[in-house]
Amino acid sequence: SAMFHRAYQGYLDHAYPYDELRPLTCSGMDTWGSYSLTLIDALDTLAVMGNHTEFRRVYTLLSESKNHFDANINVSVFETNIRIVGGLLAAHLLARRCGVEVEPGWPCNGPLLRMAEDVATRLLPAFDTETGMPFGTVNLRHGVPKGETPITCTAGVGTYIVEFGALSRLTGNPIFEETAMRAMKSLWHSKSTIGLLGNHIDVQTGKWTAT
């Protein structure tokens, strides 16, 4: 607990509102998308560690932010899903336990859930491929960048079901779960004759580029 709080306080003191702390220079830098990544990534950990006061402060801070993800930036689809969509969903589900006065209809309503849905919607264009497996990079405002490579790692294809599935169940919008399932099934269909997966695949052809 002390180690976490030291690291977290170091981020607040030296790096916020940047994505991450540079520990040697004690400065901040944007690494994944200029959206205060560590603040969102650590929010559910604050709840687990029992720091409900700081959880509520950050929850309110995020709740009151406007157009947080409406930005002309290219981001990793995989990292944005596991750290931003996942972080927001986890914090949303822990909110009441941490003393947040949740909205009527919670857990199917709430500011962090709406943020997660906004981010995930901005990731969806990456999945518009021949196989349904996603490109590795997407622009949060304009979709897949021109000339983006179709080569994606296995983890960047098959791991969306946890976050996208939860998002669909909470919002009632099936598009996220269906999109994640299509990508995962397409990846599984591409396995070798002895049931193994490679580590990089062409999402347009379904052919492995690294076995």
CSV table of C-alpha atoms in Angstrom, one decimal:
chain,number,residue,atom,x,y,z
A,1,SER,CA,0.0,0.0,0.0
A,2,ALA,CA,2.8,2.4,0.9
A,3,MET,CA,4.6,1.6,-2.4
A,4,PHE,CA,1.5,2.3,-4.4
A,5,HIS,CA,0.7,5.6,-2.6
A,6,ARG,CA,4.3,6.8,-3.0
A,7,ALA,CA,4.2,6.1,-6.7
A,8,TYR,CA,0.8,7.6,-7.1
A,9,GLN,CA,1.7,10.8,-5.2
A,10,GLY,CA,4.9,11.1,-7.3
A,11,TYR,CA,2.7,11.1,-10.4
A,12,LEU,CA,0.4,13.8,-8.9
A,13,ASP,CA,3.3,15.9,-7.7
A,14,HIS,CA,5.5,15.7,-10.8
A,15,ALA,CA,3.6,14.4,-13.8
A,16,TYR,CA,-0.1,15.2,-13.8
A,17,PRO,CA,-1.8,16.0,-16.2
A,18,TYR,CA,0.5,14.1,-18.5
A,19,ASP,CA,0.1,10.4,-19.1
A,20,GLU,CA,3.0,9.0,-17.1
A,21,LEU,CA,5.9,10.0,-14.7
A,22,ARG,CA,9.5,9.9,-15.9
A,23,PRO,CA,11.1,8.7,-12.7
A,24,LEU,CA,14.7,9.8,-13.3
A,25,THR,CA,13.9,13.4,-14.3
A,26,CYS,CA,10.7,13.7,-12.1
A,27,SER,CA,8.8,15.1,-15.0
A,28,GLY,CA,5.7,14.1,-16.9
A,29,MET,CA,5.3,12.9,-20.5
A,30,ASP,CA,2.5,11.8,-22.8
A,31,THR,CA,3.0,8.3,-23.9
A,32,TRP,CA,-0.3,6.8,-25.0
A,33,GLY,CA,-2.7,9.6,-25.8
A,34,SER,CA,-2.5,12.8,-23.7
A,35,TYR,CA,-5.4,11.8,-21.5
A,36,SER,CA,-3.9,11.6,-18.0
A,37,LEU,CA,-3.5,7.9,-18.4
A,38,THR,CA,-2.1,7.1,-15.0
A,39,LEU,CA,-4.9,9.0,-13.3
A,40,ILE,CA,-7.5,6.7,-15.0
A,41,ASP,CA,-5.3,3.6,-14.8
A,42,ALA,CA,-4.8,3.9,-11.1
A,43,LEU,CA,-8.4,4.9,-10.1
A,44,ASP,CA,-9.7,1.4,-9.4
A,45,THR,CA,-6.5,0.7,-7.5
A,46,LEU,CA,-7.3,3.6,-5.2
A,47,ALA,CA,-10.6,1.9,-4.4
A,48,VAL,CA,-8.9,-1.5,-3.8
A,49,MET,CA,-6.3,0.2,-1.5
A,50,GLY,CA,-9.1,1.8,0.5
A,51,ASN,CA,-8.3,5.5,-0.4
A,52,HIS,CA,-11.9,6.4,-1.0
A,53,THR,CA,-11.3,10.1,-0.4
A,54,GLU,CA,-8.8,10.4,-3.3
A,55,PHE,CA,-11.0,8.1,-5.4
A,56,ARG,CA,-14.0,10.4,-5.0
A,57,ARG,CA,-11.8,13.5,-5.8
A,58,VAL,CA,-10.5,11.9,-9.1
A,59,TYR,CA,-14.0,10.5,-9.9
A,60,THR,CA,-15.4,14.0,-9.7
A,61,LEU,CA,-12.5,15.5,-11.6
A,62,LEU,CA,-13.1,13.0,-14.5
A,63,SER,CA,-16.9,13.4,-14.3
A,64,GLU,CA,-16.6,17.1,-14.8
A,65,SER,CA,-14.1,17.0,-17.7
A,66,LYS,CA,-15.5,17.9,-21.2
A,67,ASN,CA,-14.5,16.3,-24.5
A,68,HIS,CA,-11.8,14.3,-22.8
A,69,PHE,CA,-11.2,12.0,-25.8
A,70,ASP,CA,-12.3,14.2,-28.7
A,71,ALA,CA,-8.7,14.7,-29.9
A,72,ASN,CA,-6.9,14.4,-33.1
A,73,ILE,CA,-4.3,11.9,-31.8
A,74,ASN,CA,-3.3,8.4,-32.9
A,75,VAL,CA,-3.5,5.8,-30.1
A,76,SER,CA,-2.9,2.2,-29.5
A,77,VAL,CA,-6.2,0.4,-29.7
A,78,PHE,CA,-5.1,-2.3,-27.3
A,79,GLU,CA,-3.6,0.0,-24.7
A,80,THR,CA,-6.5,2.4,-24.8
A,81,ASN,CA,-8.9,-0.5,-24.3
A,82,ILE,CA,-7.2,-2.2,-21.4
A,83,ARG,CA,-6.1,0.9,-19.6
A,84,ILE,CA,-8.8,3.6,-20.4
A,85,VAL,CA,-12.0,1.6,-21.2
A,86,GLY,CA,-11.1,-1.0,-18.6
A,87,GLY,CA,-10.0,1.6,-16.0
A,88,LEU,CA,-13.2,3.7,-16.4
A,89,LEU,CA,-15.4,0.6,-16.2
A,90,ALA,CA,-13.7,-0.7,-13.1
A,91,ALA,CA,-13.9,2.6,-11.4
A,92,HIS,CA,-17.5,3.0,-12.4
A,93,LEU,CA,-18.4,-0.3,-10.9
A,94,LEU,CA,-16.6,0.5,-7.7
A,95,ALA,CA,-18.0,4.0,-7.3
A,96,ARG,CA,-20.8,3.3,-4.9
A,97,ARG,CA,-18.5,1.2,-2.6
A,98,CYS,CA,-16.2,4.2,-2.4
A,99,GLY,CA,-19.0,6.5,-1.3
A,100,VAL,CA,-19.9,8.2,-4.6
A,101,GLU,CA,-23.5,9.4,-4.8
A,102,VAL,CA,-24.3,7.4,-8.0
A,103,GLU,CA,-26.8,8.4,-10.5
A,104,PRO,CA,-30.3,6.8,-10.7
A,105,GLY,CA,-30.1,3.6,-12.7
A,106,TRP,CA,-26.5,2.8,-11.7
A,107,PRO,CA,-24.7,0.6,-12.7
A,108,CYS,CA,-26.3,1.1,-16.1
A,109,ASN,CA,-25.8,4.8,-15.9
A,110,GLY,CA,-23.0,7.1,-14.8
A,111,PRO,CA,-20.4,9.6,-16.0
A,112,LEU,CA,-17.5,7.2,-16.2
A,113,LEU,CA,-19.7,4.6,-18.0
A,114,ARG,CA,-20.5,7.3,-20.6
A,115,MET,CA,-16.8,8.1,-20.9
A,116,ALA,CA,-16.0,4.5,-21.5
A,117,GLU,CA,-18.7,4.2,-24.1
A,118,ASP,CA,-17.3,7.3,-25.9
A,119,VAL,CA,-13.8,5.9,-25.9
A,120,ALA,CA,-14.9,2.5,-27.1
A,121,THR,CA,-17.0,4.0,-29.9
A,122,ARG,CA,-13.8,5.8,-31.1
A,123,LEU,CA,-12.0,2.5,-31.2
A,124,LEU,CA,-14.6,0.7,-33.3
A,125,PRO,CA,-13.4,2.0,-36.7
A,126,ALA,CA,-10.2,-0.1,-36.1
A,127,PHE,CA,-12.3,-3.3,-36.4
A,128,ASP,CA,-13.6,-2.4,-39.8
A,129,THR,CA,-11.4,-4.9,-41.6
A,130,GLU,CA,-11.9,-8.0,-43.9
A,131,THR,CA,-11.5,-10.3,-40.9
A,132,GLY,CA,-13.0,-8.2,-38.1
A,133,MET,CA,-9.7,-8.3,-36.4
A,134,PRO,CA,-8.6,-4.7,-35.5
A,135,PHE,CA,-5.8,-2.5,-36.7
A,136,GLY,CA,-3.3,-1.6,-34.0
A,137,THR,CA,-3.7,2.1,-34.2
A,138,VAL,CA,-6.7,4.4,-34.5
A,139,ASN,CA,-7.1,8.2,-34.4
A,140,LEU,CA,-9.6,9.2,-31.7
A,141,ARG,CA,-11.3,11.7,-34.0
A,142,HIS,CA,-10.7,10.4,-37.6
A,143,GLY,CA,-10.5,6.6,-37.4
A,144,VAL,CA,-7.7,4.5,-38.8
A,145,PRO,CA,-4.8,6.6,-40.1
A,146,LYS,CA,-4.0,6.4,-43.8
A,147,GLY,CA,-1.3,3.9,-44.5
A,148,GLU,CA,-1.7,2.1,-41.2
A,149,THR,CA,-0.1,-1.3,-41.2
A,150,PRO,CA,-2.5,-4.3,-41.1
A,151,ILE,CA,-0.1,-6.3,-38.9
A,152,THR,CA,-1.4,-6.7,-35.3
A,153,CYS,CA,-0.2,-8.7,-32.4
A,154,THR,CA,-2.3,-11.6,-31.1
A,155,ALA,CA,-3.0,-9.8,-27.8
A,156,GLY,CA,-4.1,-6.8,-29.8
A,157,VAL,CA,-6.8,-8.9,-31.4
A,158,GLY,CA,-8.2,-11.3,-28.9
A,159,THR,CA,-8.5,-9.5,-25.5
A,160,TYR,CA,-11.3,-7.0,-26.0
A,161,ILE,CA,-14.2,-9.3,-24.8
A,162,VAL,CA,-13.8,-8.4,-21.1
A,163,GLU,CA,-14.1,-4.6,-21.5
A,164,PHE,CA,-16.4,-4.6,-24.6
A,165,GLY,CA,-18.5,-7.4,-23.1
A,166,ALA,CA,-19.0,-5.5,-19.9
A,167,LEU,CA,-19.7,-2.3,-21.7
A,168,SER,CA,-22.4,-3.9,-23.8
A,169,ARG,CA,-24.1,-5.5,-20.7
A,170,LEU,CA,-24.1,-2.2,-18.9
A,171,THR,CA,-25.2,0.1,-21.7
A,172,GLY,CA,-27.5,-2.4,-23.5
A,173,ASN,CA,-25.7,-1.6,-26.8
A,174,PRO,CA,-24.6,-5.0,-28.3
A,175,ILE,CA,-22.2,-3.6,-30.8
A,176,PHE,CA,-19.2,-3.7,-28.5
A,177,GLU,CA,-19.6,-7.3,-27.4
A,178,GLU,CA,-20.4,-8.4,-31.0
A,179,THR,CA,-17.3,-6.6,-32.3
A,180,ALA,CA,-15.0,-8.2,-29.7
A,181,MET,CA,-16.5,-11.7,-30.3
A,182,ARG,CA,-16.1,-11.4,-34.1
A,183,ALA,CA,-12.4,-10.5,-33.7
A,184,MET,CA,-11.8,-13.3,-31.2
A,185,LYS,CA,-13.6,-15.9,-33.3
A,186,SER,CA,-11.7,-14.8,-36.4
A,187,LEU,CA,-8.4,-15.1,-34.5
A,188,TRP,CA,-9.4,-18.6,-33.3
A,189,HIS,CA,-10.4,-19.6,-36.8
A,190,SER,CA,-6.8,-18.7,-37.9
A,191,LYS,CA,-5.1,-21.2,-35.5
A,192,SER,CA,-2.7,-23.8,-36.9
A,193,THR,CA,-3.6,-27.4,-37.5
A,194,ILE,CA,-2.4,-28.3,-34.0
A,195,GLY,CA,-4.3,-25.5,-32.4
A,196,LEU,CA,-1.6,-22.9,-31.9
A,197,LEU,CA,-1.6,-19.1,-32.5
A,198,GLY,CA,1.3,-17.1,-33.9
A,199,ASN,CA,2.2,-13.7,-32.4
A,200,HIS,CA,1.5,-11.3,-35.3
A,201,ILE,CA,-1.3,-11.5,-38.0
A,202,ASP,CA,-2.4,-9.6,-41.0
A,203,VAL,CA,-5.9,-8.4,-40.1
A,204,GLN,CA,-7.0,-8.0,-43.7
A,205,THR,CA,-5.9,-11.4,-44.9
A,206,GLY,CA,-6.0,-13.5,-41.7
A,207,LYS,CA,-2.4,-14.8,-42.5
A,208,TRP,CA,0.2,-15.0,-39.8
A,209,THR,CA,3.3,-12.8,-40.3
A,210,ALA,CA,5.1,-14.3,-37.3
A,211,THR,CA,4.4,-17.8,-36.2
